Amino acid sequence: MLQWISQLKTQLIRTGCVLLLLLLAGCSSFSAVTVESPAEMLLLQPAQGPSPVLLTQRVTLSSWGQQKQFIAIGRFTYEQAKLVALLPTGQQLLYLEFDGEQLEQRMVPSIELPGKDILALIQFALWPSDALQNNYRSEQGWKIDITDGRRQLTHNDNLWLDVRYEGQQINIYNYLAKYRVLIETLEQKDLLL
């Protein structure tokens, strides 16, 4: 059980890093791609999330033949989810904080990032499967497939996300926005007392 919780925490952190990288990539050397979707990914309650954990991850975003790398630091508790994306130099690119009611986001002034989408992607990768099933409802067109080492999110029969867990790495493929994110956990600290 403890190993499963540890793996879940690692997956959550990796997912957070990936989302941050995706958002940041649109501001730098990556071409901004706007994809209209009839649906939006959902923000899930922190109380439904994994056991409290602090994660430091390296995130690599690949889009349109280009790659960008960032460091993501995520702190996930039952009260709130916090995420910070940093350049390798230590410059902060993005800060997200969600308490279940309000999403606070700060970013470098020259960068506009979809903070909500980034956090929702991280939550999809890290939150327990029952939280996903309870929130992504089939009556709203969602379908979730969860197997060992893989999660897929489909909306109205169109594959949206494919998340694969391979050891200490998480690979996320966003078919809607056409990007791939690789998350590698560098450090993980359980926050349970």
C-alpha atoms as a printed R data frame, in Angstrom:
    type eleno elety resid chain resno       x      y       z
1   ATOM     1    CA   MET     A     1   0.000  0.000   0.000
2   ATOM     2    CA   LEU     A     2   2.783  2.438   0.889
3   ATOM     3    CA   GLN     A     3   4.571  1.660  -2.377
4   ATOM     4    CA   TRP     A     4   1.343  2.343  -4.309
5   ATOM     5    CA   ILE     A     5   0.885  5.675  -2.498
6   ATOM     6    CA   SER     A     6   4.501  6.565  -3.247
7   ATOM     7    CA   GLN     A     7   4.054  5.728  -6.925
8   ATOM     8    CA   LEU     A     8   0.840  7.760  -7.069
9   ATOM     9    CA   LYS     A     9   2.558 10.764  -5.506
10  ATOM    10    CA   THR     A    10   5.363 10.495  -8.005
11  ATOM    11    CA   GLN     A    11   2.876 10.370 -10.839
12  ATOM    12    CA   LEU     A    12   1.073 13.451  -9.561
13  ATOM    13    CA   ILE     A    13   4.227 15.465  -9.386
14  ATOM    14    CA   ARG     A    14   5.278 14.422 -12.826
15  ATOM    15    CA   THR     A    15   1.938 15.382 -14.237
16  ATOM    16    CA   GLY     A    16   2.117 18.820 -12.652
17  ATOM    17    CA   CYS     A    17   5.484 19.442 -14.172
18  ATOM    18    CA   VAL     A    18   4.267 18.454 -17.571
19  ATOM    19    CA   LEU     A    19   1.368 20.824 -17.450
20  ATOM    20    CA   LEU     A    20   3.572 23.684 -16.412
21  ATOM    21    CA   LEU     A    21   5.959 23.001 -19.223
22  ATOM    22    CA   LEU     A    22   3.195 22.935 -21.749
23  ATOM    23    CA   LEU     A    23   1.934 26.280 -20.657
24  ATOM    24    CA   LEU     A    24   5.369 27.805 -20.594
25  ATOM    25    CA   ALA     A    25   6.315 26.440 -23.968
26  ATOM    26    CA   GLY     A    26   3.665 28.543 -25.659
27  ATOM    27    CA   CYS     A    27   5.455 31.654 -24.426
28  ATOM    28    CA   SER     A    28   8.898 30.852 -25.673
29  ATOM    29    CA   SER     A    29  10.214 29.179 -28.775
30  ATOM    30    CA   PHE     A    30   7.095 27.087 -29.340
31  ATOM    31    CA   SER     A    31   4.401 28.225 -31.680
32  ATOM    32    CA   ALA     A    32   1.237 29.055 -29.833
33  ATOM    33    CA   VAL     A    33  -1.510 26.681 -30.831
34  ATOM    34    CA   THR     A    34  -5.078 27.421 -29.890
35  ATOM    35    CA   VAL     A    35  -7.331 24.423 -30.004
36  ATOM    36    CA   GLU     A    36 -11.032 24.875 -29.542
37  ATOM    37    CA   SER     A    37 -12.753 22.117 -27.658
38  ATOM    38    CA   PRO     A    38 -16.386 21.693 -26.793
39  ATOM    39    CA   ALA     A    39 -15.339 20.568 -23.307
40  ATOM    40    CA   GLU     A    40 -12.779 21.542 -20.705
41  ATOM    41    CA   MET     A    41 -10.790 19.399 -18.359
42  ATOM    42    CA   LEU     A    42 -11.975 19.616 -14.787
43  ATOM    43    CA   LEU     A    43 -10.277 20.904 -11.657
44  ATOM    44    CA   LEU     A    44 -10.592 18.247  -8.960
45  ATOM    45    CA   GLN     A    45 -10.812 18.894  -5.245
46  ATOM    46    CA   PRO     A    46  -7.470 18.678  -3.397
47  ATOM    47    CA   ALA     A    47  -9.225 16.558  -0.738
48  ATOM    48    CA   GLN     A    48  -9.765 13.855  -3.394
49  ATOM    49    CA   GLY     A    49  -6.078 13.827  -4.306
50  ATOM    50    CA   PRO     A    50  -3.114 11.667  -3.372
51  ATOM    51    CA   SER     A    51  -1.466 11.525   0.033
52  ATOM    52    CA   PRO     A    52   0.308 14.815   0.811
53  ATOM    53    CA   VAL     A    53   3.578 15.037  -1.084
54  ATOM    54    CA   LEU     A    54   6.245 17.501  -2.229
55  ATOM    55    CA   LEU     A    55   7.683 16.769  -5.667
56  ATOM    56    CA   THR     A    56  10.564 18.172  -7.682
57  ATOM    57    CA   GLN     A    57  10.464 17.147 -11.329
58  ATOM    58    CA   ARG     A    58  12.182 17.770 -14.616
59  ATOM    59    CA   VAL     A    59   9.669 18.359 -17.385
60  ATOM    60    CA   THR     A    60  10.433 18.126 -21.079
61  ATOM    61    CA   LEU     A    61   7.847 19.421 -23.511
62  ATOM    62    CA   SER     A    62   7.940 18.379 -27.157
63  ATOM    63    CA   SER     A    63   5.748 20.201 -29.646
64  ATOM    64    CA   TRP     A    64   6.067 20.827 -33.357
65  ATOM    65    CA   GLY     A    65   9.602 19.412 -33.480
66  ATOM    66    CA   GLN     A    66  10.897 21.574 -30.630
67  ATOM    67    CA   GLN     A    67  11.749 20.734 -27.020
68  ATOM    68    CA   LYS     A    68  11.786 22.835 -23.873
69  ATOM    69    CA   GLN     A    69  12.848 21.768 -20.390
70  ATOM    70    CA   PHE     A    70  11.716 23.081 -16.995
71  ATOM    71    CA   ILE     A    71  11.830 22.232 -13.328
72  ATOM    72    CA   ALA     A    72   8.473 21.853 -11.607
73  ATOM    73    CA   ILE     A    73   7.918 21.844  -7.871
74  ATOM    74    CA   GLY     A    74   4.536 20.637  -6.678
75  ATOM    75    CA   ARG     A    75   3.101 20.523  -3.189
76  ATOM    76    CA   PHE     A    76  -0.116 18.542  -2.972
77  ATOM    77    CA   THR     A    77  -2.081 18.300   0.265
78  ATOM    78    CA   TYR     A    78  -5.731 17.588   1.037
79  ATOM    79    CA   GLU     A    79  -6.247 21.348   1.504
80  ATOM    80    CA   GLN     A    80  -4.550 22.717  -1.615
81  ATOM    81    CA   ALA     A    81  -2.453 22.062  -4.681
82  ATOM    82    CA   LYS     A    82   0.534 24.345  -5.395
83  ATOM    83    CA   LEU     A    83   2.750 24.275  -8.437
84  ATOM    84    CA   VAL     A    84   5.770 26.351  -9.433
85  ATOM    85    CA   ALA     A    85   7.527 26.109 -12.807
86  ATOM    86    CA   LEU     A    86  11.142 27.267 -13.014
87  ATOM    87    CA   LEU     A    87  13.624 27.686 -15.817
88  ATOM    88    CA   PRO     A    88  16.892 25.762 -15.315
89  ATOM    89    CA   THR     A    89  18.363 29.133 -14.222
90  ATOM    90    CA   GLY     A    90  15.868 29.280 -11.338
91  ATOM    91    CA   GLN     A    91  13.664 32.027 -12.802
92  ATOM    92    CA   GLN     A    92  10.030 31.465 -11.884
93  ATOM    93    CA   LEU     A    93   7.744 31.160 -14.900
94  ATOM    94    CA   LEU     A    94   4.476 30.122 -13.314
95  ATOM    95    CA   TYR     A    95   2.871 29.785  -9.906
96  ATOM    96    CA   LEU     A    96  -0.470 28.016  -9.364
97  ATOM    97    CA   GLU     A    97  -2.419 27.537  -6.147
98  ATOM    98    CA   PHE     A    98  -5.827 25.853  -5.927
99  ATOM    99    CA   ASP     A    99  -7.767 25.386  -2.673
100 ATOM   100    CA   GLY     A   100 -10.810 23.674  -4.179
101 ATOM   101    CA   GLU     A   101 -12.641 26.982  -4.609
102 ATOM   102    CA   GLN     A   102 -10.311 29.472  -6.262
103 ATOM   103    CA   LEU     A   103  -7.379 29.121  -8.619
104 ATOM   104    CA   GLU     A   104  -4.631 31.696  -8.106
105 ATOM   105    CA   GLN     A   105  -2.035 32.011 -10.820
106 ATOM   106    CA   ARG     A   106   0.950 34.250 -11.378
107 ATOM   107    CA   MET     A   107   3.292 34.184 -14.327
108 ATOM   108    CA   VAL     A   108   6.044 36.146 -15.977
109 ATOM   109    CA   PRO     A   109   4.319 39.264 -17.422
110 ATOM   110    CA   SER     A   110   5.251 38.425 -21.014
111 ATOM   111    CA   ILE     A   111   3.752 34.939 -20.774
112 ATOM   112    CA   GLU     A   112   0.123 33.893 -20.878
113 ATOM   113    CA   LEU     A   113  -0.418 30.327 -19.790
114 ATOM   114    CA   PRO     A   114  -3.595 28.300 -19.255
115 ATOM   115    CA   GLY     A   115  -3.083 27.607 -15.559
116 ATOM   116    CA   LYS     A   116  -6.392 25.815 -15.144
117 ATOM   117    CA   ASP     A   117  -5.599 23.434 -17.993
118 ATOM   118    CA   ILE     A   118  -2.156 22.710 -16.614
119 ATOM   119    CA   LEU     A   119  -3.463 21.884 -13.161
120 ATOM   120    CA   ALA     A   120  -6.296 19.772 -14.587
121 ATOM   121    CA   LEU     A   121  -3.782 17.755 -16.619
122 ATOM   122    CA   ILE     A   122  -1.613 17.170 -13.569
123 ATOM   123    CA   GLN     A   123  -4.603 16.107 -11.538
124 ATOM   124    CA   PHE     A   124  -5.672 13.668 -14.251
125 ATOM   125    CA   ALA     A   125  -2.259 12.028 -14.076
126 ATOM   126    CA   LEU     A   126  -1.934 11.985 -10.264
127 ATOM   127    CA   TRP     A   127  -5.342 11.826  -8.615
128 ATOM   128    CA   PRO     A   128  -6.757  8.404  -7.636
129 ATOM   129    CA   SER     A   129  -8.876  6.675 -10.260
130 ATOM   130    CA   ASP     A   130 -12.087  6.893  -8.204
131 ATOM   131    CA   ALA     A   131 -11.789 10.714  -8.109
132 ATOM   132    CA   LEU     A   132 -11.464 10.728 -11.903
133 ATOM   133    CA   GLN     A   133 -14.438  8.401 -12.375
134 ATOM   134    CA   ASN     A   134 -16.592 10.514 -10.024
135 ATOM   135    CA   ASN     A   135 -15.843 13.773 -11.842
136 ATOM   136    CA   TYR     A   136 -15.409 12.875 -15.531
137 ATOM   137    CA   ARG     A   137 -18.978 11.643 -16.073
138 ATOM   138    CA   SER     A   138 -20.095  9.586 -19.052
139 ATOM   139    CA   GLU     A   139 -23.305 11.631 -19.288
140 ATOM   140    CA   GLN     A   140 -21.090 14.605 -20.184
141 ATOM   141    CA   GLY     A   141 -19.332 12.670 -22.955
142 ATOM   142    CA   TRP     A   142 -16.253 11.595 -20.957
143 ATOM   143    CA   LYS     A   143 -14.719  8.134 -20.927
144 ATOM   144    CA   ILE     A   144 -11.766  7.112 -18.787
145 ATOM   145    CA   ASP     A   145  -9.723  3.963 -19.335
146 ATOM   146    CA   ILE     A   146  -7.323  3.073 -16.529
147 ATOM   147    CA   THR     A   147  -5.028  0.067 -16.660
148 ATOM   148    CA   ASP     A   148  -1.698 -0.753 -15.045
149 ATOM   149    CA   GLY     A   149   0.706  1.929 -16.141
150 ATOM   150    CA   ARG     A   150  -1.733  3.856 -18.324
151 ATOM   151    CA   ARG     A   151  -4.644  6.310 -18.239
152 ATOM   152    CA   GLN     A   152  -6.623  7.572 -21.203
153 ATOM   153    CA   LEU     A   153  -9.213 10.334 -21.372
154 ATOM   154    CA   THR     A   154 -11.699 10.413 -24.235
155 ATOM   155    CA   HIS     A   155 -14.413 12.981 -24.903
156 ATOM   156    CA   ASN     A   156 -17.236 12.160 -27.323
157 ATOM   157    CA   ASP     A   157 -15.194  9.228 -28.701
158 ATOM   158    CA   ASN     A   158 -12.129 11.413 -29.427
159 ATOM   159    CA   LEU     A   159  -8.933 10.469 -27.582
160 ATOM   160    CA   TRP     A   160  -7.797 13.551 -25.682
161 ATOM   161    CA   LEU     A   161  -5.046 12.367 -23.314
162 ATOM   162    CA   ASP     A   162  -2.848  9.299 -23.066
163 ATOM   163    CA   VAL     A   163  -0.803  9.104 -19.844
164 ATOM   164    CA   ARG     A   164   1.802  6.329 -19.504
165 ATOM   165    CA   TYR     A   165   3.748  5.550 -16.335
166 ATOM   166    CA   GLU     A   166   7.153  3.979 -16.959
167 ATOM   167    CA   GLY     A   167   9.268  3.609 -13.836
168 ATOM   168    CA   GLN     A   168  10.129  7.097 -12.554
169 ATOM   169    CA   GLN     A   169   8.843  8.712 -15.747
170 ATOM   170    CA   ILE     A   170   5.433  9.854 -16.909
171 ATOM   171    CA   ASN     A   171   4.739 10.348 -20.599
172 ATOM   172    CA   ILE     A   172   1.711 12.462 -21.460
173 ATOM   173    CA   TYR     A   173   0.384 12.746 -24.977
174 ATOM   174    CA   ASN     A   174  -2.204 15.464 -25.563
175 ATOM   175    CA   TYR     A   175  -3.793 14.586 -28.883
176 ATOM   176    CA   LEU     A   176  -6.072 17.613 -28.876
177 ATOM   177    CA   ALA     A   177  -3.235 20.163 -28.544
178 ATOM   178    CA   LYS     A   178  -0.614 17.967 -30.277
179 ATOM   179    CA   TYR     A   179   2.171 17.891 -27.686
180 ATOM   180    CA   ARG     A   180   4.065 15.367 -25.572
181 ATOM   181    CA   VAL     A   181   5.350 15.866 -22.050
182 ATOM   182    CA   LEU     A   182   7.948 13.736 -20.290
183 ATOM   183    CA   ILE     A   183   8.110 14.091 -16.516
184 ATOM   184    CA   GLU     A   184  11.013 12.732 -14.459
185 ATOM   185    CA   THR     A   185  10.820 12.872 -10.673
186 ATOM   186    CA   LEU     A   186  14.053 14.180  -9.182
187 ATOM   187    CA   GLU     A   187  12.953 14.276  -5.543
188 ATOM   188    CA   GLN     A   188   9.884 13.219  -3.598
189 ATOM   189    CA   LYS     A   189   9.059 13.944   0.034
190 ATOM   190    CA   ASP     A   190   5.990 12.583   1.798
191 ATOM   191    CA   LEU     A   191   4.280 15.245   3.906
192 ATOM   192    CA   LEU     A   192   2.328 12.991   6.258
193 ATOM   193    CA   LEU     A   193   3.056 13.471   9.917
